[in-house]
Coordinates of N, CA, C and O in Angstrom, one line a residue:
X144 N 18.5 9.1 -8.1 CA 17.8 8.0 -7.4 C 17.5 8.5 -6.0 O 18.3 9.2 -5.4
X145 N 16.3 8.1 -5.5 CA 15.9 8.4 -4.2 C 15.4 7.1 -3.5 O 15.0 6.2 -4.2
X146 N 15.6 7.0 -2.2 CA 15.2 5.8 -1.4 C 13.7 6.0 -1.0 O 13.4 7.0 -0.3
X147 N 12.9 5.1 -1.3 CA 11.4 5.1 -0.9 C 11.1 3.9 -0.1 O 11.6 2.8 -0.4
X148 N 10.3 4.2 1.0 CA 9.9 3.1 1.9 C 8.5 2.9 1.7 O 7.7 3.8 1.7
X149 N 8.1 1.6 1.7 CA 6.7 1.2 1.5 C 6.2 0.4 2.7 O 6.3 -0.8 2.9
X150 N 5.5 1.2 3.6 CA 4.9 0.6 4.8 C 3.5 0.0 4.5 O 2.7 0.7 3.8
X151 N 3.2 -1.2 4.9 CA 2.0 -1.9 4.6 C 1.1 -1.9 5.8 O 1.5 -2.3 6.9
X152 N -0.2 -1.6 5.5 CA -1.3 -1.8 6.5 C -2.3 -2.7 5.9 O -2.8 -2.4 4.8
X153 N -2.6 -3.8 6.6 CA -3.6 -4.7 6.1 C -4.5 -5.1 7.3 O -4.0 -5.8 8.2
X154 N -5.7 -4.6 7.3 CA -6.6 -4.8 8.4 C -6.0 -4.1 9.6 O -5.6 -3.0 9.6
X155 N -5.7 -4.9 10.7 CA -5.1 -4.3 11.9 C -3.6 -4.5 11.9 O -2.9 -4.2 12.9
X156 N -3.0 -5.1 10.9 CA -1.6 -5.4 10.9 C -0.8 -4.3 10.2 O -1.3 -3.8 9.2
X157 N 0.3 -4.0 10.7 CA 1.2 -3.0 10.1 C 2.6 -3.6 9.9 O 3.1 -4.2 10.8
X158 N 3.2 -3.4 8.8 CA 4.5 -3.8 8.5 C 5.4 -2.7 8.0 O 5.1 -2.2 6.9
X159 N 6.3 -2.3 8.7 CA 7.2 -1.2 8.3 C 8.3 -1.7 7.4 O 8.9 -2.7 7.6
X160 N 8.5 -0.9 6.3 CA 9.6 -1.2 5.4 C 10.9 -0.7 6.0 O 11.1 0.5 6.1
X161 N 11.8 -1.6 6.3 CA 13.1 -1.2 6.9 C 14.2 -1.0 5.8 O 15.2 -0.3 6.1
X162 N 14.0 -1.5 4.6 CA 15.0 -1.5 3.6 C 14.8 -0.4 2.6 O 15.8 0.3 2.2
X163 N 13.7 -0.2 2.1 CA 13.4 0.8 1.1 C 13.8 0.3 -0.3 O 14.5 -0.7 -0.5
X164 N 13.5 1.1 -1.3 CA 13.9 0.8 -2.7 C 14.4 2.1 -3.4 O 13.8 3.2 -3.2
X165 N 15.4 2.0 -4.1 CA 16.0 3.1 -4.9 C 15.2 3.2 -6.2 O 15.1 2.3 -7.0
X166 N 14.5 4.4 -6.4 CA 13.8 4.6 -7.6 C 14.1 6.0 -8.1 O 14.5 6.9 -7.4
X167 N 14.0 6.2 -9.4 CA 14.4 7.4 -10.1 C 13.6 8.7 -9.6 O 14.1 9.8 -9.5
X168 N 12.3 8.5 -9.4 CA 11.4 9.6 -9.0 C 10.1 9.1 -8.4 O 9.8 7.9 -8.4
X169 N 9.3 10.0 -7.8 CA 8.1 9.6 -7.1 C 7.1 8.9 -8.0 O 6.5 8.0 -7.5
X170 N 7.0 9.2 -9.2 CA 6.1 8.5 -10.1 C 6.3 7.0 -10.1 O 5.4 6.2 -10.1
X171 N 7.6 6.6 -10.1 CA 7.9 5.2 -10.0 C 7.4 4.6 -8.7 O 7.0 3.4 -8.6
X172 N 7.5 5.3 -7.6 CA 7.1 4.9 -6.3 C 5.6 4.7 -6.3 O 5.0 3.8 -5.7
X173 N 4.9 5.6 -7.0 CA 3.4 5.5 -7.1 C 3.0 4.2 -7.8 O 2.1 3.5 -7.4
X174 N 3.7 4.0 -8.9 CA 3.4 2.7 -9.7 C 3.7 1.5 -8.8 O 2.9 0.5 -8.8
X175 N 4.8 1.5 -8.2 CA 5.2 0.4 -7.3 C 4.2 0.1 -6.2 O 3.8 -1.0 -6.0
X176 N 3.7 1.2 -5.6 CA 2.7 1.0 -4.5 C 1.4 0.4 -5.0 O 0.8 -0.5 -4.4
X177 N 1.0 0.8 -6.2 CA -0.3 0.3 -6.8 C -0.1 -1.2 -7.2 O -0.9 -2.0 -7.0
X178 N 1.1 -1.5 -7.7 CA 1.4 -2.9 -8.1 C 1.4 -3.8 -6.9 O 1.0 -4.9 -6.9
X179 N 2.0 -3.2 -5.8 CA 2.0 -4.0 -4.5 C 0.6 -4.3 -4.0 O 0.3 -5.4 -3.5
X180 N -0.3 -3.3 -4.1 CA -1.7 -3.5 -3.6 C -2.4 -4.6 -4.5 O -3.0 -5.4 -3.9
X181 N -2.2 -4.5 -5.8 CA -2.8 -5.6 -6.6 C -2.2 -6.9 -6.3 O -3.0 -7.9 -6.2
X182 N -0.9 -7.0 -6.0 CA -0.3 -8.3 -5.6 C -0.9 -8.8 -4.3 O -1.2 -10.0 -4.1
X183 N -1.1 -7.9 -3.3 CA -1.6 -8.2 -2.0 C -3.0 -8.8 -2.2 O -3.4 -9.7 -1.6
X184 N -3.8 -8.1 -3.1 CA -5.2 -8.6 -3.3 C -5.2 -9.9 -3.9 O -6.0 -10.8 -3.5
X185 N -4.4 -10.2 -4.9 CA -4.3 -11.5 -5.6 C -3.9 -12.6 -4.7 O -4.4 -13.7 -4.8
X186 N -3.0 -12.3 -3.8 CA -2.5 -13.3 -2.8 C -3.3 -13.4 -1.5 O -2.9 -14.1 -0.6
X187 N -4.3 -12.6 -1.4 CA -5.1 -12.5 -0.2 C -5.7 -13.9 0.2 O -6.3 -14.6 -0.7
X188 N -5.6 -14.2 1.4 CA -6.2 -15.5 1.9 C -7.5 -15.2 2.6 O -8.0 -16.1 3.3
X189 N -8.0 -14.0 2.6 CA -9.2 -13.7 3.3 C -10.4 -14.2 2.5 O -10.7 -13.7 1.4
X190 N -11.1 -15.1 3.0 CA -12.3 -15.7 2.3 C -13.5 -14.8 2.4 O -14.0 -14.3 1.4
X191 N -13.9 -14.5 3.6 CA -15.1 -13.7 3.7 C -14.8 -12.3 4.2 O -15.5 -11.3 4.0
X192 N -13.7 -12.1 5.0 CA -13.4 -10.9 5.6 C -12.3 -10.2 4.7 O -11.2 -10.7 4.6
X193 N -12.6 -9.1 4.1 CA -11.7 -8.5 3.2 C -11.3 -7.1 3.8 O -12.0 -6.1 3.7
X194 N -10.2 -7.1 4.5 CA -9.8 -5.9 5.2 C -9.3 -4.8 4.1 O -8.8 -5.1 3.1
X195 N -9.4 -3.6 4.6 CA -8.9 -2.5 3.8 C -7.3 -2.7 3.8 O -6.8 -3.2 4.7
X196 N -6.7 -2.3 2.7 CA -5.3 -2.4 2.6 C -4.7 -1.1 2.1 O -5.3 -0.4 1.3
X197 N -3.5 -0.7 2.7 CA -2.9 0.5 2.3 C -1.4 0.4 2.3 O -0.8 -0.4 3.1
X198 N -0.8 1.2 1.5 CA 0.7 1.3 1.4 C 1.0 2.8 1.6 O 0.6 3.6 0.7
X199 N 1.7 3.1 2.7 CA 2.1 4.4 2.9 C 3.5 4.6 2.5 O 4.4 3.8 2.9
X200 N 3.8 5.5 1.6 CA 5.1 5.7 1.0 C 5.8 6.9 1.7 O 5.2 7.9 1.8
X201 N 7.0 6.7 2.1 CA 7.8 7.7 2.7 C 9.2 7.8 2.1 O 9.7 6.8 1.6
X202 N 9.8 8.9 2.3 CA 11.2 9.1 1.9 C 11.9 9.5 3.2 O 11.8 10.6 3.6
X203 N 12.6 8.5 3.8 CA 13.2 8.8 5.1 C 12.0 8.9 6.1 O 11.2 8.0 6.2
X204 N 11.9 10.0 6.8 CA 10.9 10.2 7.8 C 9.7 11.0 7.2 O 8.7 11.1 7.8
X205 N 9.8 11.5 6.0 CA 8.8 12.3 5.4 C 7.7 11.4 4.7 O 8.1 10.6 3.8
X206 N 6.5 11.6 5.1 CA 5.4 10.9 4.4 C 5.1 11.5 3.1 O 4.8 12.7 3.1
X207 N 5.0 10.8 2.0 CA 4.8 11.3 0.7 C 3.4 11.1 0.2 O 2.7 12.1 -0.2
X208 N 2.9 9.9 0.3 CA 1.5 9.6 -0.1 C 1.1 8.2 0.4 O 1.9 7.5 0.9
X209 N -0.2 8.0 0.3 CA -0.8 6.7 0.7 C -1.6 6.2 -0.5 O -2.5 6.9 -1.0
X210 N -1.4 4.9 -0.9 CA -2.3 4.3 -1.9 C -3.1 3.2 -1.1 O -2.5 2.5 -0.3
X211 N -4.4 3.2 -1.3 CA -5.2 2.3 -0.6 C -6.2 1.5 -1.4 O -6.6 2.0 -2.5
X212 N -6.7 0.4 -0.9 CA -7.7 -0.4 -1.5 C -8.8 -0.6 -0.4 O -8.5 -1.1 0.7
X213 N -9.9 0.0 -0.6 CA -11.0 -0.1 0.4 C -12.1 -1.0 -0.1 O -12.7 -0.7 -1.2
X214 N -12.4 -2.0 0.7 CA -13.5 -2.9 0.3 C -14.8 -2.5 0.9 O -14.9 -2.2 2.1
X215 N -15.8 -2.3 0.1 CA -17.2 -2.0 0.5 C -18.2 -3.0 0.0 O -18.1 -3.4 -1.2
X216 N -19.0 -3.5 0.9 CA -20.1 -4.4 0.5 C -21.2 -3.7 -0.3 O -21.3 -2.5 -0.2
X217 N -21.9 -4.5 -1.1 CA -23.1 -4.0 -1.8 C -24.0 -3.2 -0.9 O -24.2 -3.6 0.3
X218 N -24.6 -2.2 -1.4 CA -25.5 -1.4 -0.5 C -24.9 -0.2 0.1 O -25.6 0.6 0.7
X219 N -23.6 0.0 0.1 CA -23.0 1.2 0.7 C -23.2 2.3 -0.3 O -23.3 2.2 -1.5
X220 N -23.2 3.5 0.2 CA -23.5 4.7 -0.6 C -22.2 5.3 -1.1 O -22.3 6.2 -1.9
X221 N -21.1 4.9 -0.7 CA -19.8 5.5 -1.2 C -19.0 4.4 -1.9 O -18.9 3.4 -1.6

Protein backbone atom coordinates (compact mmCIF):
# COMPACT_ATOMS: atom_id res chain seq x y z
CA UNK A 1 0.00 0.00 0.00
CA UNK A 2 1.10 3.54 -0.74
CA UNK A 3 -0.22 6.88 0.43
CA UNK A 4 -1.65 9.06 -2.36
CA UNK A 5 -2.69 12.70 -1.99
CA UNK A 6 -5.44 14.23 -4.16
CA UNK A 7 -5.08 18.02 -4.46
CA UNK A 8 -8.12 19.70 -6.04
CA UNK A 9 -8.15 22.73 -8.33
CA UNK A 10 -11.53 24.15 -9.31
CA UNK A 11 -11.49 27.46 -11.13
CA UNK A 12 -9.24 29.66 -9.04
CA UNK A 13 -9.71 27.63 -5.86
CA UNK A 14 -7.11 25.13 -4.64
CA UNK A 15 -7.59 22.55 -1.91
CA UNK A 16 -4.57 20.57 -0.73
CA UNK A 17 -5.18 17.03 0.50
CA UNK A 18 -3.58 16.85 3.94
CA UNK A 19 -4.61 13.28 4.79
CA UNK A 20 -4.11 11.16 1.67
CA UNK A 21 -5.45 7.68 1.00
CA UNK A 22 -3.78 4.29 1.21
CA UNK A 23 -4.14 2.47 -2.10
CA UNK A 24 -2.51 -0.71 -3.44
CA UNK A 25 -1.00 0.88 -6.58
CA UNK A 26 -1.12 3.94 -8.84
CA UNK A 27 -3.85 2.48 -11.07
CA UNK A 28 -6.26 2.70 -8.12
CA UNK A 29 -5.25 6.34 -7.61
CA UNK A 30 -5.99 7.05 -11.27
CA UNK A 31 -9.47 5.56 -10.94
CA UNK A 32 -10.08 7.45 -7.69
CA UNK A 33 -9.07 10.77 -9.32
CA UNK A 34 -11.46 10.23 -12.23
CA UNK A 35 -14.32 9.27 -9.90
CA UNK A 36 -13.64 12.40 -7.84
CA UNK A 37 -13.84 14.56 -10.98
CA UNK A 38 -17.16 12.99 -11.98
CA UNK A 39 -18.49 13.58 -8.46
CA UNK A 40 -17.34 17.20 -8.54
CA UNK A 41 -19.10 17.69 -11.86
CA UNK A 42 -22.34 16.10 -10.63
CA UNK A 43 -22.33 18.23 -7.48
CA UNK A 44 -21.28 21.42 -9.25
CA UNK A 45 -23.34 24.47 -8.39
CA UNK A 46 -22.01 26.45 -11.34
CA UNK A 47 -25.02 27.43 -13.44
CA UNK A 48 -23.43 29.34 -16.30
CA UNK A 49 -19.77 29.45 -15.39
CA UNK A 50 -18.20 26.01 -15.63
CA UNK A 51 -14.61 26.23 -14.42
CA UNK A 52 -11.97 23.74 -15.43
CA UNK A 53 -11.40 21.16 -12.69
CA UNK A 54 -8.28 19.17 -11.96
CA UNK A 55 -7.00 16.70 -9.43
CA UNK A 56 -3.26 16.54 -9.04
CA UNK A 57 -2.13 13.29 -7.45
CA UNK A 58 1.09 13.06 -5.51
CA UNK A 59 2.88 10.56 -3.34
CA UNK A 60 4.43 12.60 -0.58
CA UNK A 61 6.17 15.50 -2.33
CA UNK A 62 6.44 13.75 -5.72
CA UNK A 63 3.85 14.75 -8.35
CA UNK A 64 2.60 11.63 -10.14
CA UNK A 65 -0.13 12.78 -12.54
CA UNK A 66 -2.99 15.19 -13.06
CA UNK A 67 -6.53 14.27 -14.12
CA UNK A 68 -8.55 17.19 -15.45
CA UNK A 69 -11.92 18.17 -16.83
CA UNK A 70 -11.78 21.07 -19.26
CA UNK A 71 -14.99 22.78 -20.29
CA UNK A 72 -15.12 24.30 -23.78
CA UNK A 73 -18.06 26.13 -25.30
CA UNK A 74 -19.38 25.28 -28.79
CA UNK A 75 -17.30 26.75 -31.54
CA UNK A 76 -13.89 26.03 -30.06
CA UNK A 77 -11.44 24.23 -32.26
CA UNK A 78 -10.01 21.91 -29.59
